[in-house]
Structure formats: structure tokens, C-alpha cells
Short mmCIF file of C-alpha atoms in Angstrom, two decimals:
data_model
loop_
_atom_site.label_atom_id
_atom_site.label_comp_id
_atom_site.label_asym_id
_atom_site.label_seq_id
_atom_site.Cartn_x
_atom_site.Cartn_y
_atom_site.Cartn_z
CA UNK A 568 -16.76 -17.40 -33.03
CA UNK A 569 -15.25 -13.89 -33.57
CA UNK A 570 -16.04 -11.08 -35.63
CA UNK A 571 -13.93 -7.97 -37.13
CA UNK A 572 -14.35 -4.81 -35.92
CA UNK A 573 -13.02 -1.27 -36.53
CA UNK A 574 -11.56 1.18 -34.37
CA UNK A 575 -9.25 2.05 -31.65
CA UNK A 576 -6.89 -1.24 -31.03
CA UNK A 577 -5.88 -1.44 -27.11
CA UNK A 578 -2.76 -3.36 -26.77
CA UNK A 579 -3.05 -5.87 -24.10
CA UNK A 580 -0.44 -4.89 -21.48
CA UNK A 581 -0.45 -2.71 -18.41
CA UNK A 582 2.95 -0.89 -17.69
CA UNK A 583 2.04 0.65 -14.74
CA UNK A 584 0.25 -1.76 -12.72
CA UNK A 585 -1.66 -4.24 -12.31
CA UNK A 586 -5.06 -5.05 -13.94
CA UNK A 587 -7.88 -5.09 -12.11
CA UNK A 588 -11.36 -5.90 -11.90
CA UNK A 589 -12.04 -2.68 -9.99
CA UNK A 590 -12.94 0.12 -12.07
CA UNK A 591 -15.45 -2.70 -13.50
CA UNK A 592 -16.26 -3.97 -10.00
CA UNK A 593 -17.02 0.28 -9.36
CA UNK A 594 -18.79 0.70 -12.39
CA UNK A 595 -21.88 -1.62 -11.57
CA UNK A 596 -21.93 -1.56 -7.73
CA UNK A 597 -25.27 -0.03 -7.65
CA UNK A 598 -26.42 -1.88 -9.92
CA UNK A 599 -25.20 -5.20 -8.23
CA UNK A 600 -27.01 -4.21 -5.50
CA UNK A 601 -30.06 -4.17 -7.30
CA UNK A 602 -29.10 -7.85 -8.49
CA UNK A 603 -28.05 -9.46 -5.76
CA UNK A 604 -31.78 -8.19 -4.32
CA UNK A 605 -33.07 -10.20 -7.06
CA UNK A 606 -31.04 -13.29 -6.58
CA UNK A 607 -31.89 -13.22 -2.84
CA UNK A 608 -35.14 -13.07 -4.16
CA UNK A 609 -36.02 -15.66 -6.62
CA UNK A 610 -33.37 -18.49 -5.20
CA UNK A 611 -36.14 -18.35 -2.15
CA UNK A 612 -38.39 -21.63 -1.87
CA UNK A 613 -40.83 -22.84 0.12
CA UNK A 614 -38.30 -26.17 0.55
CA UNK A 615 -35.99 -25.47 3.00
CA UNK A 616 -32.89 -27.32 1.59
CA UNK A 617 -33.39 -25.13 -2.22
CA UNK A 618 -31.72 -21.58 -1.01
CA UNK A 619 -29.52 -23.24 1.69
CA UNK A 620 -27.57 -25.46 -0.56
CA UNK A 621 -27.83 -22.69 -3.68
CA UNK A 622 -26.80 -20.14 -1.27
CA UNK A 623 -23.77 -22.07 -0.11
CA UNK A 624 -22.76 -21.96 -4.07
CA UNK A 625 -23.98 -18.38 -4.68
CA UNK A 626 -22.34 -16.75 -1.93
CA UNK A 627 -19.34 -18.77 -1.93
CA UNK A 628 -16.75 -16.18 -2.87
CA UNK A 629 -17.07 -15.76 -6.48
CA UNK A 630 -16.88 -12.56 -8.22
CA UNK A 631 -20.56 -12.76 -10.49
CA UNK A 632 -18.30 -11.65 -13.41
CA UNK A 633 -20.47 -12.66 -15.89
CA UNK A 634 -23.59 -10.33 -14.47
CA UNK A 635 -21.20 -7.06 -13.88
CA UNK A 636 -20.55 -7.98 -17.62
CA UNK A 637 -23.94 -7.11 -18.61
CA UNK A 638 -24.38 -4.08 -16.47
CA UNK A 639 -20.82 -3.20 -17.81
CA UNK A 640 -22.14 -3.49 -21.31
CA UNK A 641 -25.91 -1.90 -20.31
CA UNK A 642 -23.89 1.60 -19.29
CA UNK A 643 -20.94 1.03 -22.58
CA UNK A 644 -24.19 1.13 -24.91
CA UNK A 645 -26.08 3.87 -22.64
CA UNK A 646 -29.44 1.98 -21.57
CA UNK A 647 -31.12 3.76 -18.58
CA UNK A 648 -33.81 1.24 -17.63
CA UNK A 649 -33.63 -1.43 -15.46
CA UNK A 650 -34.68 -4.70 -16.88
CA UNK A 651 -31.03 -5.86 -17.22
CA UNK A 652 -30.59 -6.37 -13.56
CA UNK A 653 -33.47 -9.52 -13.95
CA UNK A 654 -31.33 -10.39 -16.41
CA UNK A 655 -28.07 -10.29 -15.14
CA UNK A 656 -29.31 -12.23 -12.02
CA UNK A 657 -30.95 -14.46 -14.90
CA UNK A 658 -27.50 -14.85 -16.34
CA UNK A 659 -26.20 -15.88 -12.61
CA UNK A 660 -28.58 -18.50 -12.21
CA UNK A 661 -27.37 -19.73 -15.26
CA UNK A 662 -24.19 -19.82 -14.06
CA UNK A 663 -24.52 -21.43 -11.02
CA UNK A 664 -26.73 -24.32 -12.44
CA UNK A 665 -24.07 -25.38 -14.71
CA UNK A 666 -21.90 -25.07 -11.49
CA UNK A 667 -23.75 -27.66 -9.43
CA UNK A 668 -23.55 -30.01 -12.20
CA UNK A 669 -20.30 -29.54 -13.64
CA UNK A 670 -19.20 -30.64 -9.91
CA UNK A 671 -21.42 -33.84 -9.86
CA UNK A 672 -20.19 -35.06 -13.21
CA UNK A 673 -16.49 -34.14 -12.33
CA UNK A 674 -17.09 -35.52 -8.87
CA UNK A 675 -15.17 -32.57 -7.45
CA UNK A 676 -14.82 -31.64 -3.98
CA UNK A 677 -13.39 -28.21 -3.41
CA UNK A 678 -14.72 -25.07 -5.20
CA UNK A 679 -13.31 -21.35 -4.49
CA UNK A 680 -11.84 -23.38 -1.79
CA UNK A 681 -15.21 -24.78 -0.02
CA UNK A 682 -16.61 -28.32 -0.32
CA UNK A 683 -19.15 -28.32 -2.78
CA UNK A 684 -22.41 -28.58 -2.71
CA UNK A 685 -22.32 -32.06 -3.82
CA UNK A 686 -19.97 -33.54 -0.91
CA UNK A 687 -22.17 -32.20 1.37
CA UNK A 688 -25.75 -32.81 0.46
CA UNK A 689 -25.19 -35.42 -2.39
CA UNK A 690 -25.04 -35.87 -6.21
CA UNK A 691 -29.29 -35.87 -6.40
CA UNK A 692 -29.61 -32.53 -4.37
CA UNK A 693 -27.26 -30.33 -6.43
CA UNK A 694 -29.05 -32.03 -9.39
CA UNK A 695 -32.02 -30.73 -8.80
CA UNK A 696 -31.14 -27.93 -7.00
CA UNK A 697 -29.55 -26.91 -10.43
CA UNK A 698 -32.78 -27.55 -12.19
CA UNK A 699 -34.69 -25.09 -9.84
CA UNK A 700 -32.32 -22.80 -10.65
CA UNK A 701 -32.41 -23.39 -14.24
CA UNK A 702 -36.20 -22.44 -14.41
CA UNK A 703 -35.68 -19.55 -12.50
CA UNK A 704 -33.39 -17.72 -14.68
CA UNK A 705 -36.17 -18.42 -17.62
CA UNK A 706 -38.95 -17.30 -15.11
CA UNK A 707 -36.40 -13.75 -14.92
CA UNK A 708 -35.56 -13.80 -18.88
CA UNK A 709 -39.51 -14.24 -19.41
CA UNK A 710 -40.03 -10.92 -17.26
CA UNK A 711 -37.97 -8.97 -19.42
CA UNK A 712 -40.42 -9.08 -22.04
CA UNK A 713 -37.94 -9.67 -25.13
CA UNK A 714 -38.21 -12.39 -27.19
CA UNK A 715 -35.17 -11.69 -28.78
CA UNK A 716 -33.58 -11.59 -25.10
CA UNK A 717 -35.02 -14.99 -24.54
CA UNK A 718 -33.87 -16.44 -27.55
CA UNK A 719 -30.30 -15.78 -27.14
CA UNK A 720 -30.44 -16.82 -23.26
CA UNK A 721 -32.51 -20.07 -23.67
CA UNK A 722 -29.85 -20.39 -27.03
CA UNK A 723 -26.54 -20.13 -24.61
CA UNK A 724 -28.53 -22.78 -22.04
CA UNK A 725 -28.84 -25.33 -24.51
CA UNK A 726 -25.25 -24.39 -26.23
CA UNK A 727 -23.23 -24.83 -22.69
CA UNK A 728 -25.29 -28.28 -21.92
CA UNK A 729 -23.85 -29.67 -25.57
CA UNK A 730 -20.49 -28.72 -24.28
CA UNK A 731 -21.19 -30.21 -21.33
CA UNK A 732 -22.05 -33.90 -23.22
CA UNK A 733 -19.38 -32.94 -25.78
CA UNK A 734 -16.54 -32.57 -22.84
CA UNK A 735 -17.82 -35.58 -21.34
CA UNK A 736 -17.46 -37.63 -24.48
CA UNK A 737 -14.20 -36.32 -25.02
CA UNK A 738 -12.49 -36.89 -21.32
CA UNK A 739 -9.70 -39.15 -21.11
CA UNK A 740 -9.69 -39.43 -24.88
CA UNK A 741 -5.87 -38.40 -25.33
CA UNK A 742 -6.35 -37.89 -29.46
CA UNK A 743 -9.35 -35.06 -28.85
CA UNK A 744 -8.30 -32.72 -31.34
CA UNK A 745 -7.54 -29.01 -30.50
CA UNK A 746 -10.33 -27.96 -32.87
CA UNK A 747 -12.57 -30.04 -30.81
CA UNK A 748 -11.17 -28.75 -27.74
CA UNK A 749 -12.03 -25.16 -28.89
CA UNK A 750 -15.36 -25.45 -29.85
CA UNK A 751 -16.14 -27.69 -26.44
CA UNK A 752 -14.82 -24.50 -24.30
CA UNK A 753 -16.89 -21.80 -27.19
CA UNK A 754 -20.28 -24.16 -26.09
CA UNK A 755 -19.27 -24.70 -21.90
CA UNK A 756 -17.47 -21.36 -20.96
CA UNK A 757 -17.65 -18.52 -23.82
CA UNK A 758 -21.58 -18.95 -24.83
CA UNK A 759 -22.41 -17.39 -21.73
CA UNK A 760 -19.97 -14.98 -21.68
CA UNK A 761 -21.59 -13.71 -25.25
CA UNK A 762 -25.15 -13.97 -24.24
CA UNK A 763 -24.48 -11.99 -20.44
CA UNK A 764 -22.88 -8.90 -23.11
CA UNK A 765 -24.71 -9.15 -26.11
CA UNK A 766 -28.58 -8.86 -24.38
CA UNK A 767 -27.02 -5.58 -22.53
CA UNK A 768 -27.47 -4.22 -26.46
CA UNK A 769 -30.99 -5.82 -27.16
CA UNK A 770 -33.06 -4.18 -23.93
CA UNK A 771 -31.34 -1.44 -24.90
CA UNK A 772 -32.80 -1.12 -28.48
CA UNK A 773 -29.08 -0.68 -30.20
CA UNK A 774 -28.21 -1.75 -33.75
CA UNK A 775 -27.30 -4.87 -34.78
CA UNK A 776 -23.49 -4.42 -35.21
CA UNK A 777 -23.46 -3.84 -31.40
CA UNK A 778 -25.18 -6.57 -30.57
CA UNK A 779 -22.54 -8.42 -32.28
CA UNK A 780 -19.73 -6.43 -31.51
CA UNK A 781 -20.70 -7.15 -27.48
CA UNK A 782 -21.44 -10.89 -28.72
CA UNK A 783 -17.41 -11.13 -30.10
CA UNK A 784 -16.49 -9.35 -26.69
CA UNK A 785 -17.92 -11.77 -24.71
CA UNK A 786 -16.70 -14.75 -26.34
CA UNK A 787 -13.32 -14.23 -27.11
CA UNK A 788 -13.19 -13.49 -23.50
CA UNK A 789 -15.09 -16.01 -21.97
CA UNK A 790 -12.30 -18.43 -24.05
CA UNK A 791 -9.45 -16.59 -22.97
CA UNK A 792 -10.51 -16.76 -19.67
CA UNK A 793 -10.71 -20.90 -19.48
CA UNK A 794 -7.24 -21.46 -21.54
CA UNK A 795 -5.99 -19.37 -18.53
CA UNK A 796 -7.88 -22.15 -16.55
CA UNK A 797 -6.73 -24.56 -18.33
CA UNK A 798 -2.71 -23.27 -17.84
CA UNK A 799 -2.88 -22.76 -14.22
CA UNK A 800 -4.56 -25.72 -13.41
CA UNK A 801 -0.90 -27.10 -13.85
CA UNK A 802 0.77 -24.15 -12.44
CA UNK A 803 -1.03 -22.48 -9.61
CA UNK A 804 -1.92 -24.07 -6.20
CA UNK A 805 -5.69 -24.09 -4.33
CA UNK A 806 -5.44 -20.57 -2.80
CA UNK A 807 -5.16 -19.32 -6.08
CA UNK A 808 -7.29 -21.75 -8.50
CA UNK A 809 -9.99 -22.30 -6.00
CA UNK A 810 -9.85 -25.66 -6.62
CA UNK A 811 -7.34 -28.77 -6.18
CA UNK A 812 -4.57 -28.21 -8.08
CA UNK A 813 -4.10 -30.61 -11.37
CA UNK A 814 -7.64 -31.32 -10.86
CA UNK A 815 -7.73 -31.44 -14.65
CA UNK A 816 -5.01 -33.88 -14.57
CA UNK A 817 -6.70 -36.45 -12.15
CA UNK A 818 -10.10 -36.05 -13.83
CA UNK A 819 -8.24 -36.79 -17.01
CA UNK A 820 -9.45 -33.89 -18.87
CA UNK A 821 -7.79 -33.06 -22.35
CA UNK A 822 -7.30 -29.69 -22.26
CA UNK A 823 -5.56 -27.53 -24.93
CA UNK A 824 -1.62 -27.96 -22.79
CA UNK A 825 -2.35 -31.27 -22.94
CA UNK A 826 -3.06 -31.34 -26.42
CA UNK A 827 -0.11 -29.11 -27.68
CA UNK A 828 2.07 -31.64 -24.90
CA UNK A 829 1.08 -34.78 -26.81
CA UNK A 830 1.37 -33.75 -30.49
CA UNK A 831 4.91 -32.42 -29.19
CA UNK A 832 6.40 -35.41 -27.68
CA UNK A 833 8.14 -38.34 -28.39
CA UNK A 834 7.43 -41.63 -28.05
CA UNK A 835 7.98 -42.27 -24.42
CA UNK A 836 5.94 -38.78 -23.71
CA UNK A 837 2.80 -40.07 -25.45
CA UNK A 838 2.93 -43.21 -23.62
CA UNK A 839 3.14 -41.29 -19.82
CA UNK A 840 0.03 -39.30 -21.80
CA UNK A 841 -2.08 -42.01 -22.23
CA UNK A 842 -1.34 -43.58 -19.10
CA UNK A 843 -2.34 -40.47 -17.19
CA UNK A 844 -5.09 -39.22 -18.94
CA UNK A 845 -6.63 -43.15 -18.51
CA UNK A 846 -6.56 -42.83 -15.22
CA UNK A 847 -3.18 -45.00 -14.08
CA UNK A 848 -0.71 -42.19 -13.27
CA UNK A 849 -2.45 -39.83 -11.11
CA UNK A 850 0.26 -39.58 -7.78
CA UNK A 851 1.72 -36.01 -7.03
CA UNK A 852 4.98 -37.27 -8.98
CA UNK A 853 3.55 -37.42 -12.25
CA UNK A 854 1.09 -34.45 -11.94
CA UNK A 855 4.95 -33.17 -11.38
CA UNK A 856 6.36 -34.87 -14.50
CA UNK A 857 3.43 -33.74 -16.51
CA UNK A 858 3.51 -30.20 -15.68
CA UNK A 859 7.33 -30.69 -16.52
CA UNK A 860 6.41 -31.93 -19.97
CA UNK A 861 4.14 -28.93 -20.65
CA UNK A 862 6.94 -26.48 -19.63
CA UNK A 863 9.67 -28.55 -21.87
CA UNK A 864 7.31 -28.84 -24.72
CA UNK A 865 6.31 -24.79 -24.50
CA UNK A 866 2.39 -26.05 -23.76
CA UNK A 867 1.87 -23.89 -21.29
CA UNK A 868 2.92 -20.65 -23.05
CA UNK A 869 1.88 -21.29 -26.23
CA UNK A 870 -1.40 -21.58 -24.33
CA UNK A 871 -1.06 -18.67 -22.29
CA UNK A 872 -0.25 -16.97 -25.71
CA UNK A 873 -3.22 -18.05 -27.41
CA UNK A 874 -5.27 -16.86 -24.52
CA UNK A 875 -3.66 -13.19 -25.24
CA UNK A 876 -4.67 -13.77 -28.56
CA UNK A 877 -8.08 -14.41 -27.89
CA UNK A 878 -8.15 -11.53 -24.83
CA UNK A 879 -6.79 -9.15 -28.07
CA UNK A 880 -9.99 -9.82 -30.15
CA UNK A 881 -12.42 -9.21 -27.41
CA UNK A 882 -10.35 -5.95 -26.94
CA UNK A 883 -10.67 -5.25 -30.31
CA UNK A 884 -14.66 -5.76 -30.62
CA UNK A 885 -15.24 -2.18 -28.00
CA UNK A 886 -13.56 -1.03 -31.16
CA UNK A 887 -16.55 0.74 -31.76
CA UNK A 888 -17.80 2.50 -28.49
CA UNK A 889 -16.83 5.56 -27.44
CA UNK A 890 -14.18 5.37 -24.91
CA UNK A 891 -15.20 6.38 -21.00
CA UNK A 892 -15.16 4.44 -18.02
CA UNK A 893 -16.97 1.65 -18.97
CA UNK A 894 -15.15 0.52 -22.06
CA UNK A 895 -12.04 1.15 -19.93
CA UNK A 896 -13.56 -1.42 -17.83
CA UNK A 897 -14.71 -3.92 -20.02
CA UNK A 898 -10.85 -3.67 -21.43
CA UNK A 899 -9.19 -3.95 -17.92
CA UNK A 900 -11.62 -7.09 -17.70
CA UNK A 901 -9.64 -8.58 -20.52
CA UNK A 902 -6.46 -7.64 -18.99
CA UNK A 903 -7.37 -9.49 -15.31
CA UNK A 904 -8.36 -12.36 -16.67
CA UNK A 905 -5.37 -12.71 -18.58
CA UNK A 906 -2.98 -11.44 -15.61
CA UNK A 907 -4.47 -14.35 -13.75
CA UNK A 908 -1.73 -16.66 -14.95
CA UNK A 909 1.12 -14.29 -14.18
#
């Protein structure tokens, strides 16, 4: 899951002010342009329904960090073509597959605070939807002409659907272990994150200890990034999440506060644990008790401080690149997505 690397260490912190996804946001904006051409593109269809109801999802607010990642990591290792932005929008697609149906098996409602595609044309339409999307992104990763490219995105595909079925098997299981819970979010959130950074280093023809220096970037960030999830699910409100807050709660997901909470408490804890992660105490009092329990038991900064932890390593992996504005970039990255719960 991580890797060592050498080099300048960048403290996480920011005295001054703080971080932001701008300089990265900056950074790629032509190149964005470029991709968002493509993703206009190839989420076209002949069926009416495919790019209205992939649209709604695609241009629903979010930020398409995981693309500026690649075109953030494409300038850090100096590539001058242009196959990455196929691949970046390949990486998007991606993306916003698992999107549609994470939301069908969660049954959620509200995303980046819009009903989701599934509320309003149904379960079997995102489903597929998310399928045409799927094949898309390997009709883009085919174009590239890089096996090696294609191996490590069709790898990540198959990776974040086994932490799909592995999170599934796992929800409202109270006694999921935290090393379980770790590698489900490596598979669902940080695969991704490693393939969208590491193939930046492949079209680009670099060595292998970039390729895997970019790979350890991506994931440790990619994990920090959902523990923050996972911490201000219980502390942060729609505006801010995007999403219900204490989703996680209701759904009874087992995430790592709720873990730490549970191996923490006393009798009478674990028993308002199992209850509410079954299902039977789901009313805006005890998503208030439980968030009360993570506070008491130091769950939710021992997971914040974990995510820091994690955020540190990917800082660590640009350990090798020569500093300029991207690596500043790809650092601030770390430092936004860690701010996020703060």
C-alpha cells in the first residue's frame, strides 16, 4: 500500500493560510479543457436518456480531482504529449460509474447536494448507465495505445468493484476489523487515486521508481481523503458533505470511527453499537449520541490523525521530483483534502 521514498519531507501544515486546490486547479486548466471536450464527447449516445442522466452526475458540481491528478502528475514528470487527457477523461468515467452504483446499492438520495441519478430515473437506468460508461473509459484507455496503461486501469476497475462486494459484505457487521476496513477503502477509494497518478509516468516513458513513487502518492491520498469522509460524515452537515449527514450511520456502514468507538467502549456502548449499526437506532437522537461516543472515545481524532498520517506519506512519495509548481500542487492537494475536516 505505500512505499519509501527519499527526499525533501513537507510537513503537513499551512501557517499562513488556507490550503487550496487552486494552484492545482491553475495548473491543469488547459488541459481540463481539453478533457472535459473529451468527456462531452464520448458520454454522447445515440439513446437519448445515456448523456442526460450521466450528465446530471458529471456536471453535478464535483471537482474531477482525480483527472487534474493525472495532468498534475503528466507536467510533475515533464510529458509534453497529449494522450493523458483520453486518459484522464478515461479515469472520470471510471469515476462516475462507480458513482451511479455506489448510490443504487447504498440507496442514497442526495449527492453534492442533488438527487441522484437513481431517485430520479431508477435503480436499472443508473445501472446501466454506469456500464456504458464503464466501456467507454476502456474504449479511451484502448486509444492510448499502452498496454501497460491498460493494465493498470482495467487493474484499478476490477480492484474498486472487490471493494465494492467486500464493503457490502462487511455493512452492518459491527466486528469488521480495522484491517479489513483499510484494505476495503485501498480497493473502493485509493486504487483509483494510484492508477489516475501512476499512468501520468507510463505515457510519459519515466522509470520505474516514478511510476511507483506517483502510485504511493496516489494512494496514500486517495485513503486519507475517505477517513476524512469517514470523520465528517459525523461532524459536518449537507452543505458541506454533499450528502445527508450520518448517512454512514443510517446505512450502517462500519467505518474506521466506528471501529476505534466500539473496541473503546464499555458494555452499554457496544450494545447502542450493535443496535445502530443493525438498523434499530437510526432517529436524529442517536446519530447525536453516536457522534457523542466518537468524540468521548477520541474516534474521531484518532481518525482525523491517521488521515494526516496517511496525507504525510503521499507527501513524502514527490520526495523525488524536483520542486516547481506542480509538486507544490500535488502537495497543497494533500493539504485540502486533509483541511476538509477542519
Amino acid at each position: 500500500m505505500t512505499a519509501s521514498a527519499t527526499g525533501n519531507v513537507h510537513p503537513i501544515g499551512r501557517a499562513n493560510s488556507a490550503p487550496s486546490l487552486a494552484p492545482m486547479m491553475a495548473l491543469v486548466a488547459e488541459g481540463m479543457n481539453h478533457v472535459n471536450a473529451v468527456i462531452l464527447d464520448r458520454m454522447q449516445s445515440r439513446i437519448p436518456l445515456i448523456p442526460e442522466l450521466a450528465g446530471h452526475l458529471i456536471a453535478g458540481g464535483g471537482k474531477r480531482l482525480r483527472p487534474m491528478l493525472t495532468l498534475a502528475c503528466a507536467d510533475l514528470v515533464g510529458y509534453a504529449g497529449s494522450r493523458h487527457y483520453k486518459l484522464a477523461a478515461a479515469v472520470e468515467f471510471i469515476h462516475t460509474a462507480t458513482l451511479l452504483h455506489d448510490d443504487v446499492v447504498d440507496g442514497s438520495g442526495l449527492r453534492r447536494g442533488r438527487k441522484t441519478a437513481n431517485i430520479i430515473w431508477g435503480n436499472s437506468a443508473s445501472v446501466l448507465v454506469g456500464d456504458f460508461l464503464f466501456s467507454r473509459s476502456f474504449e479511451l484507455m484502448v486509444e492510448a495505445e499502452s498496454l501497460k496503461v491498460l493494465k493498470i486501469l482495467s487493474n484499478a476497475s476490477a480492484v474498486i468493484a472487490e471493494g465494492e462486494v467486500n464493503q457490502l459484505t462487511a455493512q452492518r457487521k459491527i466486528d469488521t476489523s480495522e484491517e479489513q476496513y483499510l484494505d476495503i477503502i485501498g480497493a473502493k477509494t485509493a486504487a483509483l487515486f494510484a492508477a489516475a497518478c501512476r499512468i501520468s509516468a507510463v505515457v510519459a516513458d519515466r522509470k520505474e521508481a516514478e511510476e511507483q513513487a506517483l502510485d504511493v502518492y496516489g494512494r496514500n491520498l486517495g485513503i486519507a481523503f475517505q477517513l476524512i469522509d469517514d470523520a465528517i460524515d459525523y461532524e459536518s452537515d449537507g452543505a458541506t458533505m454533499g450528502k445527508d449527514a450520518g448517512d454512514d450511520f443510517r446505512d450502517g456502514k462500519v467505518t474506521l470511527p466506528v471501529i476505534l468507538a466500539y473496541a473503546r467502549g464499555g458494555e452499554e456502548d457496544r450494545t447502542f453499537w450493535k443496535q445502530a449499526i443493525a438498523g434499530n437506532r437510526v432517529s436524529d437522537e442517536d446519530l447525536a449520541h453516536a457522534t457523542g461516543l466518537l468524540r468521548g472515545t477520541g474516534a474521531i481524532a484518532d481518525t482525523l490523525a491517521r488521515a494526516r498520517h496517511y496525507g504525510q506519506r503521499a507527501i513524502d512519495a514527490l520526495g523525488m521530483f524536483d520542486n516547481g509548481k506542480a509538486k507544490a500542487a500535488l502537495t497543497e492537494a494533500v493539504e485540502f483534502a486533509i483541511a476538509r475536516a477542519y
